[in-house]
Coordinates of C-alpha atoms in Angstrom, one line a residue:
Chain A
M6 CA 27.4 19.3 -13.5
T7 CA 26.5 15.7 -13.6
D8 CA 25.6 13.9 -17.3
L9 CA 22.8 11.6 -15.9
R10 CA 23.4 9.7 -19.1
Q11 CA 26.7 8.0 -17.0
T12 CA 24.3 7.1 -14.3
A13 CA 21.5 5.8 -15.6
D14 CA 22.9 2.2 -15.8
P15 CA 20.6 -0.5 -15.1
T16 CA 21.9 -1.4 -11.6
L17 CA 20.1 1.4 -10.4
S18 CA 18.1 0.6 -7.2
P19 CA 14.8 -1.1 -7.9
A20 CA 13.2 0.9 -5.7
L21 CA 14.6 3.7 -7.2
R22 CA 13.1 2.7 -10.3
V23 CA 9.1 1.6 -9.0
E24 CA 9.3 5.7 -7.7
A25 CA 10.5 6.7 -10.9
L26 CA 8.1 4.6 -13.1
E27 CA 5.4 5.8 -10.2
S28 CA 5.9 9.1 -10.5
L29 CA 5.7 9.0 -14.1
L30 CA 2.2 6.4 -14.0
L31 CA 0.4 9.2 -11.8
E32 CA 1.8 12.1 -13.5
R33 CA 0.1 10.6 -16.5
G34 CA -3.9 9.4 -15.0
L35 CA -2.9 6.2 -15.1
V36 CA -2.7 5.2 -11.7
D37 CA -3.8 6.8 -8.9
S38 CA -2.3 6.4 -5.4
A39 CA -4.5 5.4 -3.6
T40 CA -5.8 2.8 -5.3
V41 CA -2.4 1.7 -5.0
E42 CA -2.2 1.9 -1.4
T43 CA -4.8 0.0 -1.0
F44 CA -3.9 -3.2 -3.6
I45 CA -0.5 -3.1 -0.7
R46 CA -2.5 -3.3 2.8
T47 CA -4.7 -5.2 1.5
Y48 CA -2.6 -7.7 0.7
E49 CA -0.8 -7.7 4.3
T50 CA -3.2 -7.0 6.5
A51 CA -6.5 -8.6 5.8
V52 CA -5.8 -11.3 3.5
G53 CA -3.6 -14.3 4.3
P54 CA -3.7 -17.9 5.5
M55 CA -6.8 -17.1 8.3
N56 CA -8.8 -17.3 5.3
G57 CA -7.8 -20.3 4.3
A58 CA -7.6 -21.4 7.4
K59 CA -11.5 -20.9 8.1
V60 CA -12.4 -22.7 4.9
V61 CA -10.9 -25.8 5.7
A62 CA -12.4 -25.8 9.6
K63 CA -15.6 -24.9 8.2
A64 CA -15.2 -27.5 6.4
W65 CA -14.2 -30.3 9.1
S66 CA -16.9 -29.6 10.7
D67 CA -19.6 -29.2 8.8
P68 CA -20.4 -32.6 5.5
E69 CA -22.1 -30.4 3.6
Y70 CA -19.9 -27.8 3.0
R71 CA -16.8 -30.0 3.1
Q72 CA -18.4 -31.9 -0.1
W73 CA -20.2 -28.8 -1.9
L74 CA -15.8 -27.3 -1.2
L75 CA -15.1 -30.2 -3.0
E76 CA -18.2 -29.9 -6.3
D77 CA -17.5 -26.1 -6.0
G78 CA -14.1 -24.5 -4.2
T79 CA -14.8 -21.3 -6.5
A80 CA -19.0 -20.6 -5.2
A81 CA -18.2 -22.4 -1.4
I82 CA -15.1 -19.9 -0.8
A83 CA -16.6 -17.4 -1.7
S84 CA -19.6 -18.0 0.4
L85 CA -16.9 -16.9 3.5
G86 CA -16.6 -13.7 1.6
F87 CA -13.1 -15.0 -0.3
K88 CA -12.3 -13.8 -3.7
G89 CA -10.9 -11.6 -6.1
P90 CA -7.8 -11.5 -8.0
Q91 CA -6.5 -15.2 -8.6
G92 CA -9.3 -17.0 -6.7
E93 CA -11.6 -16.6 -9.8
H94 CA -11.0 -20.5 -10.3
M95 CA -10.4 -22.7 -7.4
V96 CA -10.2 -26.2 -6.7
V97 CA -9.8 -27.5 -3.1
L98 CA -8.2 -30.7 -2.7
E99 CA -8.9 -33.2 -0.2
N100 CA -6.1 -35.0 1.7
S101 CA -6.8 -38.5 2.9
P102 CA -4.8 -41.6 4.1
T103 CA -4.5 -42.9 0.9
V104 CA -3.3 -39.2 -0.9
H105 CA -1.5 -36.1 -0.4
N106 CA -2.1 -33.8 -2.7
V107 CA 1.0 -30.4 -2.2
V108 CA 1.2 -27.4 -5.3
V109 CA 4.0 -25.7 -6.5
C110 CA 3.1 -23.2 -9.6
T111 CA 7.0 -24.1 -11.9
L112 CA 6.7 -21.3 -14.0
C113 CA 6.7 -18.2 -11.6
S114 CA 4.4 -17.8 -9.0
C115 CA 0.4 -18.7 -9.4
Y116 CA -1.4 -18.9 -5.3
P117 CA -4.7 -19.5 -4.6
W118 CA -4.4 -15.6 -2.8
P119 CA -7.3 -14.5 -1.3
V120 CA -7.3 -17.9 0.4
L121 CA -3.3 -17.7 1.0
G122 CA -2.4 -13.6 0.5
L123 CA 0.4 -13.3 -1.5
P124 CA 3.0 -16.8 -1.4
P125 CA 6.1 -16.8 0.3
S126 CA 9.3 -16.9 -0.2
W127 CA 10.4 -20.5 -0.9
Y128 CA 6.9 -21.1 -2.7
K129 CA 8.8 -18.5 -5.4
D130 CA 12.4 -20.3 -5.3
P131 CA 13.4 -22.5 -8.3
A132 CA 14.4 -25.3 -5.8
Y133 CA 11.1 -25.7 -4.5
R134 CA 9.5 -25.3 -8.0
S135 CA 11.7 -27.6 -10.0
R136 CA 12.2 -29.8 -7.2
V137 CA 9.2 -30.6 -6.0
V138 CA 8.1 -31.9 -9.8
K139 CA 11.1 -34.3 -10.5
E140 CA 11.2 -35.2 -6.7
P141 CA 8.8 -35.0 -4.1
R142 CA 9.4 -36.8 -2.1
A143 CA 11.8 -35.5 -0.8
V144 CA 10.9 -32.5 -0.9
L145 CA 8.1 -32.9 1.6
A146 CA 10.9 -35.5 3.9
E147 CA 13.0 -32.0 3.9
W148 CA 9.8 -30.5 5.4
G149 CA 9.4 -32.8 8.3
T150 CA 6.3 -35.1 6.0
E151 CA 6.8 -38.3 5.8
L152 CA 4.8 -40.1 3.5
G153 CA 4.4 -44.1 3.8
P154 CA 4.4 -45.9 0.5
D155 CA 1.3 -47.0 0.7
V156 CA 0.4 -43.1 0.1
E157 CA -0.2 -41.6 -3.1
L158 CA 1.7 -38.1 -3.8
R159 CA 0.0 -35.6 -6.3
V160 CA 1.9 -32.7 -7.5
Y161 CA -0.4 -29.8 -8.4
D162 CA 1.1 -26.9 -11.2
S163 CA -0.6 -23.7 -10.8
S164 CA 0.3 -23.6 -14.7
S165 CA -3.5 -22.4 -16.2
E166 CA -6.6 -20.8 -14.9
V167 CA -6.7 -22.8 -11.8
R168 CA -6.0 -21.9 -7.9
Y169 CA -5.4 -25.7 -5.7
L170 CA -5.9 -25.4 -1.8
V171 CA -4.6 -28.5 -0.1
L172 CA -7.7 -29.5 2.9
P173 CA -5.7 -31.7 5.1
E174 CA -6.2 -34.5 7.0
R175 CA -8.1 -33.0 10.4
P176 CA -5.7 -34.4 13.5
P177 CA -6.5 -36.6 16.0
G178 CA -8.3 -35.3 18.9
T179 CA -9.2 -32.7 18.1
E180 CA -13.7 -34.1 17.4
S181 CA -13.9 -31.5 20.3
M182 CA -12.8 -28.5 18.6
S183 CA -15.1 -25.3 17.1
E184 CA -14.3 -24.5 13.7
E185 CA -12.4 -21.7 16.2
E186 CA -10.1 -24.0 18.2
L187 CA -9.9 -26.0 14.5
A188 CA -9.0 -23.0 12.1
A189 CA -6.1 -22.3 14.0
L190 CA -4.0 -25.4 13.9
V191 CA -4.7 -24.8 10.2
T192 CA -1.1 -24.1 9.2
R193 CA -0.9 -22.2 5.5
D194 CA 2.4 -24.9 4.6
A195 CA -0.3 -27.4 5.2
M196 CA -2.9 -25.8 2.7
V197 CA -0.2 -25.9 0.0
G198 CA 0.7 -29.5 0.8
V199 CA 3.7 -29.7 1.6
R200 CA 3.0 -30.4 5.7
K201 CA -0.1 -31.8 7.2
V202 CA -1.8 -30.2 9.7
A203 CA -0.1 -31.7 13.3
A204 CA -1.9 -32.6 16.4
P205 CA -2.5 -30.3 19.4
Chain B
M18 CA -11.3 6.8 0.0
T19 CA -8.9 8.0 3.0
T20 CA -5.2 6.5 2.0
P21 CA -3.9 5.4 4.0
T22 CA -0.7 5.9 4.9
L23 CA 2.2 3.2 4.2
D24 CA 4.8 5.0 7.2
L25 CA 6.1 1.9 7.7
D26 CA 7.0 0.2 11.2
I27 CA 9.2 -2.8 9.9
E28 CA 10.5 -3.4 14.7
G29 CA 7.8 -2.1 17.2
P30 CA 4.6 -3.0 17.5
A31 CA 3.1 -1.2 14.8
A32 CA 4.7 -3.3 12.6
P33 CA 3.0 -5.5 9.6
P34 CA 1.8 -8.6 10.3
R35 CA 4.0 -11.2 8.9
S36 CA 2.4 -14.3 7.0
N37 CA 3.6 -17.7 8.9
G38 CA 6.7 -16.6 10.5
E39 CA 7.0 -14.1 7.0
L40 CA 6.9 -10.4 5.5
V41 CA 4.6 -10.0 3.0
F42 CA 7.0 -8.0 1.3
A43 CA 10.7 -7.7 2.5
E44 CA 10.9 -3.7 1.7
P45 CA 8.8 -1.2 0.8
W46 CA 9.7 -0.8 -3.4
E47 CA 8.1 -4.7 -3.7
G48 CA 4.9 -3.0 -2.6
R49 CA 5.2 -0.5 -3.7
A50 CA 5.7 -3.0 -7.6
F51 CA 3.1 -5.3 -6.3
G52 CA 0.0 -2.2 -5.7
L53 CA 1.1 -0.7 -9.1
T54 CA 0.7 -4.0 -11.0
M55 CA -2.6 -4.8 -9.2
A56 CA -4.1 -1.2 -9.6
L57 CA -3.5 -1.2 -13.1
V58 CA -4.6 -4.1 -13.6
H59 CA -7.9 -2.8 -12.5
G60 CA -8.0 -0.3 -14.4
G61 CA -8.2 -2.0 -17.0
T62 CA -4.9 -0.4 -17.8
I63 CA -3.1 -3.9 -18.4
S64 CA -3.8 -7.5 -18.3
Y65 CA -2.9 -9.8 -15.5
G66 CA -2.8 -12.5 -18.4
A67 CA 0.2 -10.4 -20.1
F68 CA 1.9 -9.6 -16.8
R69 CA 2.2 -13.2 -15.7
A70 CA 3.1 -14.0 -19.4
A71 CA 6.2 -11.3 -18.8
L72 CA 7.2 -12.3 -15.4
I73 CA 7.1 -16.1 -16.6
E74 CA 9.6 -14.7 -19.1
R75 CA 11.8 -12.7 -16.6
I76 CA 12.2 -15.5 -14.5
A77 CA 13.1 -17.9 -17.1
A78 CA 15.2 -15.9 -18.3
W79 CA 17.1 -15.4 -13.9
E80 CA 17.0 -18.8 -13.9
A81 CA 18.6 -19.6 -17.4
D82 CA 21.7 -17.5 -16.5
P83 CA 21.6 -16.5 -13.0
P84 CA 23.9 -14.2 -12.7
P85 CA 26.9 -15.3 -10.8
G86 CA 27.4 -14.8 -6.1
E87 CA 23.1 -13.2 -7.4
E88 CA 20.6 -14.7 -5.1
F89 CA 17.3 -15.1 -7.1
R90 CA 15.3 -12.2 -6.7
Y91 CA 11.9 -13.2 -6.8
Y92 CA 9.9 -9.4 -6.9
R93 CA 13.3 -8.0 -9.1
C94 CA 11.3 -10.1 -11.8
W95 CA 9.1 -8.9 -11.0
L96 CA 9.0 -5.0 -11.6
Q97 CA 11.5 -6.0 -14.6
A98 CA 7.7 -7.8 -16.2
L99 CA 6.2 -4.5 -15.2
E100 CA 8.1 -1.7 -16.7
Q101 CA 8.7 -4.4 -19.0
V102 CA 4.5 -4.1 -19.8
T103 CA 4.4 0.1 -19.3
A104 CA 6.6 -0.1 -21.8
G105 CA 5.2 -2.8 -24.3
A106 CA 2.0 -1.2 -24.3
G107 CA 4.1 2.4 -24.5
L108 CA 2.8 4.0 -21.1
V109 CA 6.1 4.9 -20.0
S110 CA 9.3 3.6 -21.9
A111 CA 12.3 2.1 -20.0
R112 CA 14.6 5.8 -21.0
D113 CA 11.6 7.3 -18.8
V114 CA 12.4 5.7 -16.3
E115 CA 16.2 5.7 -16.6
E116 CA 16.1 8.8 -16.4
R117 CA 13.5 9.8 -13.4
S118 CA 15.6 6.7 -12.2
A119 CA 18.9 8.5 -12.2
A120 CA 17.3 12.6 -11.1
F121 CA 15.8 10.9 -8.0
A122 CA 19.2 9.1 -7.1
H123 CA 20.4 12.9 -7.4
R124 CA 18.3 14.7 -5.2
P125 CA 19.7 16.5 -2.6
A126 CA 17.9 14.6 0.3
G127 CA 19.5 11.3 -0.7
H128 CA 23.2 13.4 -2.3
D129 CA 26.2 11.3 -1.6
H130 CA 28.5 15.2 -1.0
R131 CA 31.6 13.6 -1.9
H132 CA 31.8 17.0 -4.9
D133 CA 30.7 19.4 -2.5
S134 CA 33.1 18.5 0.2
A135 CA 35.7 18.1 -2.9
G136 CA 34.7 21.4 -3.7

């Protein structure tokens, strides 16, 4: 006869613990499976950096939209249909030849979900979270992003309600490109600010 | 609302999309933990603020004393935070989770049959 108390150790696999927690919450009517699965599927398939890339491409193509985006990021982003949890207070940071912005969440993993999806593991990693504040230039150099000494580097910590999206510089040689073509150039890393958008 | 299947094909053509080369959830249980949290927040059963505070606490605790040789596992902290908040709100106690987990660990399908073969 197995004694449950002997086997109920804290090293039980997280998969079992989640399954146990879910079954208890379901039994008690506190969640329903359809809602749980909708959230999972949404963030696996429908929400990701492709959303932010559309925002950036539109800002590069449409000066009025760019201005609105910089003045009221939340509304300008929502106008493209990108809203929801972790996107309620959006601030867009404009990179230029003289200013480079990079974003971190030093305490946990706050990230603008509607435009970038859920954060990658490096963003959640203790090393990135502490080092990008202490030695941002060195961290960016490791990403291949070398900034001249005259470029001001600003590090934004998503520790309050605000979520940041970096508006990268439009690369040279893209003058005749459509919004769709531009969006394909824009990467998640550039919208967090660890990289620049590479010329095509 | 139709209930989508979660029978995910990790390697094949139906593999979930990757976010710049990385799976959104490295293992299915991470997605369940995420989905459960968001469903509870969505239904107003817990607040995201309370969950986030617990997550910050669990991450800080891990960083203050990282177990030797253990890599940082973000969703382990997430799950601990979720358990902390659901227990704190009196929804599901830690003991309930322990007991149910242990019972699941001993289901026939996942059972190691050493005891049977030993007689």
